[in-house]
PDB file of C-alpha atoms in Angstrom:
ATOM      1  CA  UNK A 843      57.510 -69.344  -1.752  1.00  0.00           C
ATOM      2  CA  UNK A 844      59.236 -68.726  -4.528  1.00  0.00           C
ATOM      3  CA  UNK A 845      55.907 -69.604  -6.575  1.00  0.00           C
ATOM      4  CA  UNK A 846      54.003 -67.376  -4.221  1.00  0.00           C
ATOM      5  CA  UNK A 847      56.138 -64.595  -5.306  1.00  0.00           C
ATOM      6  CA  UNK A 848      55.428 -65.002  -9.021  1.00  0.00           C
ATOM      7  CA  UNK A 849      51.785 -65.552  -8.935  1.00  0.00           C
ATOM      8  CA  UNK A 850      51.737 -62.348  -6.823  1.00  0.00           C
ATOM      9  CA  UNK A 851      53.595 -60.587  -9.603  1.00  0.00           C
ATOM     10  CA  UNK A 852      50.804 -62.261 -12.167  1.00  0.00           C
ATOM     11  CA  UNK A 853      48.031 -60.791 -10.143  1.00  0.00           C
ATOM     12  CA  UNK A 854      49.449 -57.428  -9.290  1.00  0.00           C
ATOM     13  CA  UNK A 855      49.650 -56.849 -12.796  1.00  0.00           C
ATOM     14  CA  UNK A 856      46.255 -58.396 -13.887  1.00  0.00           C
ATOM     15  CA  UNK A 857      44.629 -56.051 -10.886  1.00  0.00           C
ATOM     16  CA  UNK A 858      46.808 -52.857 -12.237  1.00  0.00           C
ATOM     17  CA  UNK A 859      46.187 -52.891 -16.180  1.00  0.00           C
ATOM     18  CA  UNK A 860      42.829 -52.116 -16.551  1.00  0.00           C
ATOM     19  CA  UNK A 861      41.729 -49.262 -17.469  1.00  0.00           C
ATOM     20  CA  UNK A 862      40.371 -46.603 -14.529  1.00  0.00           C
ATOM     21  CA  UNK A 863      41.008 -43.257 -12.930  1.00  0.00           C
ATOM     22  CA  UNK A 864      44.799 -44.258 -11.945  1.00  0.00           C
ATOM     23  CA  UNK A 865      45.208 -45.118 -15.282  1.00  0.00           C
ATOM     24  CA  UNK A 866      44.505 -41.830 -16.730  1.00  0.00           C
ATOM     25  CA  UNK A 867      45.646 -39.736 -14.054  1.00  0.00           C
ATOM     26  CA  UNK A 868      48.992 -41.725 -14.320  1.00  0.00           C
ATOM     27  CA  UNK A 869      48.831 -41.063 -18.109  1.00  0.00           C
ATOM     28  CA  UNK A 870      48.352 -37.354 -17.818  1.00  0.00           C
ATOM     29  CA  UNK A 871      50.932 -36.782 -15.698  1.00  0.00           C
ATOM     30  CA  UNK A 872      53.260 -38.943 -17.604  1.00  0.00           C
ATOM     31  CA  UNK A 873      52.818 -36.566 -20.724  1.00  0.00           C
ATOM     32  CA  UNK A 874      52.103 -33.618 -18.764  1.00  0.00           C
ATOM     33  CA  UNK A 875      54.846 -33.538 -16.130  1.00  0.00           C
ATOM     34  CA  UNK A 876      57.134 -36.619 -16.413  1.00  0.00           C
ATOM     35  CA  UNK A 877      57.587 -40.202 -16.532  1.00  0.00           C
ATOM     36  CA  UNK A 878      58.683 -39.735 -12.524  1.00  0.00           C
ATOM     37  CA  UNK A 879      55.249 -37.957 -11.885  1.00  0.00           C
ATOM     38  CA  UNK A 880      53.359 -40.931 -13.854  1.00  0.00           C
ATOM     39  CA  UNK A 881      55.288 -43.473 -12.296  1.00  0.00           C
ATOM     40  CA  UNK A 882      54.593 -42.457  -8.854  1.00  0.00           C
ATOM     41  CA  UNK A 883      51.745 -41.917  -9.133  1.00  0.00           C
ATOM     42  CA  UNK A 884      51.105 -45.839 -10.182  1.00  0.00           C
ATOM     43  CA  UNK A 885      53.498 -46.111  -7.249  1.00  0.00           C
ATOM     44  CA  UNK A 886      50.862 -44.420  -4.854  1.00  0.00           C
ATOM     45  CA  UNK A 887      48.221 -46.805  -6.220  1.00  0.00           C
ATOM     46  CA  UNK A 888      50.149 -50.003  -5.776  1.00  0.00           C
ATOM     47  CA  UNK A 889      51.124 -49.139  -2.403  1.00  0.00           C
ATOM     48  CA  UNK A 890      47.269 -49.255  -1.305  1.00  0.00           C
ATOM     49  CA  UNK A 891      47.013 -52.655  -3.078  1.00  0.00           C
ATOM     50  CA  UNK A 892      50.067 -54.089  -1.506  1.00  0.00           C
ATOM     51  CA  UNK A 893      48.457 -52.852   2.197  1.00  0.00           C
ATOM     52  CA  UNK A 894      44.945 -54.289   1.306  1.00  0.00           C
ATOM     53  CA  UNK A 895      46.435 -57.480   0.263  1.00  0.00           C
ATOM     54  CA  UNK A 896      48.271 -57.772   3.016  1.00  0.00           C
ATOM     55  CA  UNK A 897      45.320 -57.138   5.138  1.00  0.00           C
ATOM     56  CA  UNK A 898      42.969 -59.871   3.273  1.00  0.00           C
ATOM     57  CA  UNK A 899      46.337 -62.315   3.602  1.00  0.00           C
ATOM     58  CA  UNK A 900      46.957 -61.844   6.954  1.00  0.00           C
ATOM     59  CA  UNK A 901      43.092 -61.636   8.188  1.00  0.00           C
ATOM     60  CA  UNK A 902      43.214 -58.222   9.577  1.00  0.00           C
ATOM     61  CA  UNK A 903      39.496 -58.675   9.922  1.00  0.00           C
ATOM     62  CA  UNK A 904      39.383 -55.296  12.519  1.00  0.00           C
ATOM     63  CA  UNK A 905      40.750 -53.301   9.771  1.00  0.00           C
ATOM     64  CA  UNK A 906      38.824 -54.623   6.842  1.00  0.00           C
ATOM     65  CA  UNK A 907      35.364 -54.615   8.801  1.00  0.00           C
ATOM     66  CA  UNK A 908      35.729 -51.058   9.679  1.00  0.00           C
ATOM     67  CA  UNK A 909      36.415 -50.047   6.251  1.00  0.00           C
ATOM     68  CA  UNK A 910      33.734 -52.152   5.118  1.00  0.00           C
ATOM     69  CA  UNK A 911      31.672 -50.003   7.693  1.00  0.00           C
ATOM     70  CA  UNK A 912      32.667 -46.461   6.059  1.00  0.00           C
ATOM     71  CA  UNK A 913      32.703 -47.444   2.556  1.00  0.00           C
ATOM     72  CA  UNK A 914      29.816 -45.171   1.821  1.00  0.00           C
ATOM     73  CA  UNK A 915      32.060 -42.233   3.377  1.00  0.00           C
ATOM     74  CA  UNK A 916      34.955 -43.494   2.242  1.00  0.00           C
ATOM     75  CA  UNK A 917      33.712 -43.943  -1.456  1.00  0.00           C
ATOM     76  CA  UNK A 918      31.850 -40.720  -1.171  1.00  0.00           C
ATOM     77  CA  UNK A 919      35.234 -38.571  -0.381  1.00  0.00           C
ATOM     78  CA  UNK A 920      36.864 -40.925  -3.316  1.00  0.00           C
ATOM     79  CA  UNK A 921      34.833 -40.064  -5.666  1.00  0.00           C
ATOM     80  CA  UNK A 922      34.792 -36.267  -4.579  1.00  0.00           C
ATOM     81  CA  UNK A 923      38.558 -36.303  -4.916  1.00  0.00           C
ATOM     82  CA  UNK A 924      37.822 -37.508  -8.282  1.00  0.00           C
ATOM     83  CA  UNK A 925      35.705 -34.773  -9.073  1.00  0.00           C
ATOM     84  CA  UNK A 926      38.594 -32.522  -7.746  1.00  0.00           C
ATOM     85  CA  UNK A 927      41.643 -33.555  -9.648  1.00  0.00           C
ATOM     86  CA  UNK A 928      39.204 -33.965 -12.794  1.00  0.00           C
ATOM     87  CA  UNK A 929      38.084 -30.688 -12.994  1.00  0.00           C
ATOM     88  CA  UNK A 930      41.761 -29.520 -11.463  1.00  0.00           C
ATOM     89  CA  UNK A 931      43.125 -31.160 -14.643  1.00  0.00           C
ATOM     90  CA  UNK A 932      40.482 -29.649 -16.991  1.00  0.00           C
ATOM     91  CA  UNK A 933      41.511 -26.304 -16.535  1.00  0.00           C
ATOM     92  CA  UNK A 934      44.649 -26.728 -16.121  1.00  0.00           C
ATOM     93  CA  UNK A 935      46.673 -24.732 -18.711  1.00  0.00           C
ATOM     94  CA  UNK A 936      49.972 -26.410 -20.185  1.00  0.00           C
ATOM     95  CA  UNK A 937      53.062 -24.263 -21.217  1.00  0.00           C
ATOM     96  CA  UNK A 938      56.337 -24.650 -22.932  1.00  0.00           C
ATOM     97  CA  UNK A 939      57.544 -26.235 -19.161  1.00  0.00           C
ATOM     98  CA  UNK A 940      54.069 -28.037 -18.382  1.00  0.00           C
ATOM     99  CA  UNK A 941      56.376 -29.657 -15.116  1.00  0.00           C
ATOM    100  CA  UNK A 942      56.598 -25.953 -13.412  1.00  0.00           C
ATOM    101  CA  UNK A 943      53.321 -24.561 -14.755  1.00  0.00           C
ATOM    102  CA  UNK A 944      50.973 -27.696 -13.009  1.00  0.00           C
ATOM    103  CA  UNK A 945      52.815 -27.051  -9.749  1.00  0.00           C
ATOM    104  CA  UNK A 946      52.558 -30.738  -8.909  1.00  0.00           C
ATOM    105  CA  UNK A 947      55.138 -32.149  -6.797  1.00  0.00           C
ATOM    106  CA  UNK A 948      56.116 -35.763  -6.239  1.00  0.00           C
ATOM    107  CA  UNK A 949      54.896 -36.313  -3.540  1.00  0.00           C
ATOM    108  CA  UNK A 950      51.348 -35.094  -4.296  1.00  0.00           C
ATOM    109  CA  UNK A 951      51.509 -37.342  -7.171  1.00  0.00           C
ATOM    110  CA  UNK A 952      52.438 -40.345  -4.903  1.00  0.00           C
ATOM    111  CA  UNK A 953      49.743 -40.247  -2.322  1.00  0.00           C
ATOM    112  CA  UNK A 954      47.184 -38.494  -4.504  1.00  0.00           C
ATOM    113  CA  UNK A 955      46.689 -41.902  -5.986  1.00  0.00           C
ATOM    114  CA  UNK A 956      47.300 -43.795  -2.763  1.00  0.00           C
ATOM    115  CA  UNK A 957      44.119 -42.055  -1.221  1.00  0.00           C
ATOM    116  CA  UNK A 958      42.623 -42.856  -4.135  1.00  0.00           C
ATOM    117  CA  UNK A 959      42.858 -46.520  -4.003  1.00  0.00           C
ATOM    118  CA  UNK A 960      42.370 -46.587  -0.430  1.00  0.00           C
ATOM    119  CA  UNK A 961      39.235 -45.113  -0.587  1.00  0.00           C
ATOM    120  CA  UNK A 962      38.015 -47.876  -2.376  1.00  0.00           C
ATOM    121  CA  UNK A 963      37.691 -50.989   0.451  1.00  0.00           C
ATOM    122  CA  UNK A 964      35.840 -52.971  -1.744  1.00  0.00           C
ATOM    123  CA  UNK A 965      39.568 -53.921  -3.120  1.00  0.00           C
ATOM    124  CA  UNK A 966      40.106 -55.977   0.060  1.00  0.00           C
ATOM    125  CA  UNK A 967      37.108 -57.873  -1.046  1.00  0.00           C
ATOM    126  CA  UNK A 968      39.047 -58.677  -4.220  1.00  0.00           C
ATOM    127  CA  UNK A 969      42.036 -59.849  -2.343  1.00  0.00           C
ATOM    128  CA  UNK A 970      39.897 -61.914  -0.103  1.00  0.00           C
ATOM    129  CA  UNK A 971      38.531 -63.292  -2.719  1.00  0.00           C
ATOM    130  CA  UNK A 972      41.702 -64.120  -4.353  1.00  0.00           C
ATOM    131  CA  UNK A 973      43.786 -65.026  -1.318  1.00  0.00           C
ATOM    132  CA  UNK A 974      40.819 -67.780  -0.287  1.00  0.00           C
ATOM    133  CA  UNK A 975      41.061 -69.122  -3.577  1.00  0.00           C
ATOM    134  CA  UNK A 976      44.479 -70.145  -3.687  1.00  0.00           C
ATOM    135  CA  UNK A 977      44.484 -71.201  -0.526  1.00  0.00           C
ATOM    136  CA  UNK A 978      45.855 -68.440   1.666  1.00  0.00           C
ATOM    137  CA  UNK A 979      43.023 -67.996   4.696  1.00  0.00           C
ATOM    138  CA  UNK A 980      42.491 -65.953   7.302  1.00  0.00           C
ATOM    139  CA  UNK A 981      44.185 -67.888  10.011  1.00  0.00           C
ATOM    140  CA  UNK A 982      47.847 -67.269   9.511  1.00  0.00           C
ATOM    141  CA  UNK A 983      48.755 -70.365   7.933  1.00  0.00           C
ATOM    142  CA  UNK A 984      51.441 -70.322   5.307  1.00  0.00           C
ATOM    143  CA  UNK A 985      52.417 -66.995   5.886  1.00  0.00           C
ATOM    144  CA  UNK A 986      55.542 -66.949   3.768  1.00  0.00           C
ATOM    145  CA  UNK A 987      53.658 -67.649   1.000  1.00  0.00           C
ATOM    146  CA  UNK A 988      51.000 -64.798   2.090  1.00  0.00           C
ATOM    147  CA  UNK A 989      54.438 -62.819   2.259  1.00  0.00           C
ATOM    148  CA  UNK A 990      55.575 -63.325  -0.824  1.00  0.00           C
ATOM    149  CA  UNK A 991      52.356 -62.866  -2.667  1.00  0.00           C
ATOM    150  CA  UNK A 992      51.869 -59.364  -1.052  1.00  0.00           C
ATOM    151  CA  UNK A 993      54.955 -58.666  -2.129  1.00  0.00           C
ATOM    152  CA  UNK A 994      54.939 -60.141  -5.607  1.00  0.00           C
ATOM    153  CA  UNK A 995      51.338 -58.167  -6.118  1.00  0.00           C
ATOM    154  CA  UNK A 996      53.412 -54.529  -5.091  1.00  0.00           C
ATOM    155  CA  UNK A 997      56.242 -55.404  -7.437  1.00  0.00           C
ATOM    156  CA  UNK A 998      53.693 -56.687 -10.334  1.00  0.00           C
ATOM    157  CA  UNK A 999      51.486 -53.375 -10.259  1.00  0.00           C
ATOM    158  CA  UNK A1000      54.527 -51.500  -9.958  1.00  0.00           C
ATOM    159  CA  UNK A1001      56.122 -53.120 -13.003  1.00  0.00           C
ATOM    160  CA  UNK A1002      52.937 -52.209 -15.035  1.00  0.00           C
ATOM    161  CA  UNK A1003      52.617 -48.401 -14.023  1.00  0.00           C
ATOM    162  CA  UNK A1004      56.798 -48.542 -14.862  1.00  0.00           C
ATOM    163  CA  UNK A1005      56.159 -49.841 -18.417  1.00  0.00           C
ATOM    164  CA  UNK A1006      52.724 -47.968 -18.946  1.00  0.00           C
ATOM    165  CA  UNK A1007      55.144 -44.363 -18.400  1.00  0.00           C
ATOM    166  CA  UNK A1008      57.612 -45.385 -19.873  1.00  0.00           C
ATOM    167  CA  UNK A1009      55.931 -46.156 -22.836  1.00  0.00           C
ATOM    168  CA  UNK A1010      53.708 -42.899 -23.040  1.00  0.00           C
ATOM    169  CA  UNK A1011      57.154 -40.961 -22.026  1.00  0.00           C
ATOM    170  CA  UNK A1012      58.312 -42.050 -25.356  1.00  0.00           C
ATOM    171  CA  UNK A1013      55.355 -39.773 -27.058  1.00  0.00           C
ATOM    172  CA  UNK A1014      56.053 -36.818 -24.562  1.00  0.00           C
ATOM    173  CA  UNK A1015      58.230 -35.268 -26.741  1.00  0.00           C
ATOM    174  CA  UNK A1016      56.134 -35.035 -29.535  1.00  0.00           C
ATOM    175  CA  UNK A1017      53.419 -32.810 -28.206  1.00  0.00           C
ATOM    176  CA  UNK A1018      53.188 -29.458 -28.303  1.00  0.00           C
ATOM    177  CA  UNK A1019      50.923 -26.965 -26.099  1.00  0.00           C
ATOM    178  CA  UNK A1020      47.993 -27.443 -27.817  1.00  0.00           C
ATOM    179  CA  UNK A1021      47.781 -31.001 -27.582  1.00  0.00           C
ATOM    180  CA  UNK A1022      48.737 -30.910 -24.246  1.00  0.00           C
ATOM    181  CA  UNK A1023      45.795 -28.700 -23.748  1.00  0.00           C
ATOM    182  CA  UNK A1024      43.365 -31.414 -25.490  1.00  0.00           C
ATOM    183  CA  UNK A1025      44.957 -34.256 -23.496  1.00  0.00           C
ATOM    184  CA  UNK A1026      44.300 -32.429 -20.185  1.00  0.00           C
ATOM    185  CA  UNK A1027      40.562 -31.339 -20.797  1.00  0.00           C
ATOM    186  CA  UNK A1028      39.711 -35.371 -21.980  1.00  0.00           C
ATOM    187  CA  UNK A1029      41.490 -36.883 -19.251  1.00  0.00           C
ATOM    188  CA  UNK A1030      40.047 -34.554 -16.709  1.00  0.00           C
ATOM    189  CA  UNK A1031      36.409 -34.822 -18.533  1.00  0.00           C
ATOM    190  CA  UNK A1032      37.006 -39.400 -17.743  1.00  0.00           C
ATOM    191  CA  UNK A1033      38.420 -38.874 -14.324  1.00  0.00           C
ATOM    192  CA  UNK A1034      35.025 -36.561 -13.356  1.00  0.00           C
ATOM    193  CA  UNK A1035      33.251 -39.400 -14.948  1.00  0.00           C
ATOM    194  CA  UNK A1036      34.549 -41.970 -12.570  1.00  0.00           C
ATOM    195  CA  UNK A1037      33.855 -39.420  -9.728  1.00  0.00           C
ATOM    196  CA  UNK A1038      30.278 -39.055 -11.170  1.00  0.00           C
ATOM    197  CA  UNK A1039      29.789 -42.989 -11.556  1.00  0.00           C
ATOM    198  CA  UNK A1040      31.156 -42.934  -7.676  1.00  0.00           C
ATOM    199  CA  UNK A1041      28.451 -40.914  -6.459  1.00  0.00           C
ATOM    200  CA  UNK A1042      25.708 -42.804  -8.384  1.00  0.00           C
ATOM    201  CA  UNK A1043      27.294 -45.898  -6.754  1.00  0.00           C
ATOM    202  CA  UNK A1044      25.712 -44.591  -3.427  1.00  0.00           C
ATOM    203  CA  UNK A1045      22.619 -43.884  -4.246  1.00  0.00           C
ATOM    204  CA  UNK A1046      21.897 -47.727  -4.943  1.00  0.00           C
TER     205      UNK A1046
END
């Protein structure tokens, strides 16, 4: 179990650190609002991945068929979102106090990201993937290892959006508006992009 637990925390961070929309949106708000924004927002993110690994581990196959059933609607309103809190973050205008100018609240930056990710049900088919090939099937067997590994996964991913903030925190400091103004218009130019790429995705 205890094994379980660590190769969870291995692939939660492997399935976090690359590069996407998260990533930047989780960067932006680190240096725009605050390491608390930034890290919640990963915190939003890993949330959906603990729940979709937890569905692939447990073989919720009701769940994961129906989202496999709207993932055309479901990765049309993700990548409309994207769009959104792109083109939000593109205009937005940073002040001396950037955390009461962008009006974004803790919350918002915790399930902004969670919709995100779950909006994307082809990440059960990653877990699936993953679960099957270290032996974790559909059938309920060794579910304190399928435990653990859903858990080690959450506290992986949340360990990487904890050290990604922190570490971009430690730059905060150093910008003034300006910058702040450049950071927001390229970070909201990449997230469109994603939402962009999204939509292209459905035309295939």
């Amino acid at each position: 179990m205890l094994f379980a637990l660590w190769k969870g925390i291995v692939l939660g961070l492997s399935i976090a650190a690359p590069v996407g929309p998260i990533g930047i949106l989780c960067i932006r708000r680190t240096v725009a609002l605050s390491r608390l924004h930034g890290f919640l927002s990963g915190l939003g993110a890993a949330t959906a991945d603990a729940l979709y690994g937890f569905a692939a581990g447990f073989g919720l196959t009701l769940i994961m068929n129906m989202l496999l059933e709207q993932k055309l609607w479901l990765q049309a309103i993700g990548g409309l979102f994207l769009c959104y809190l792109g083109v939000r973050t593109f205009l937005s205008n940073p002040a001396s106090d950037p955390a009461n100018a962008a009006g974004d609240t803790l919350l918002g930056s915790y399930f902004s990201t969670f919709l995100l990710t779950i909006a994307n049900p082809m990440t059960v088919l990653s877990f699936l993937g993953i679960f099957a090939g270290i032996g974790i099937g559909s059938a309920g067997e060794n579910i304190n290892s399928a435990i653990a590994l859903v858990v080690g996964v959450f506290l992986g991913s949340a360990l990487w959006w904890f050290a990604l903030c922190f570490t971009v925190g430690l730059f905060r400091e150093r910008l003034n508006v300006p910058a702040l103004k450049w950071i927001n218009r390229i970070s909201g130019s990449i997230v469109v992009l994603f939402g962009v790429v999204s939509f292209i995705g459905l035309l295939r």
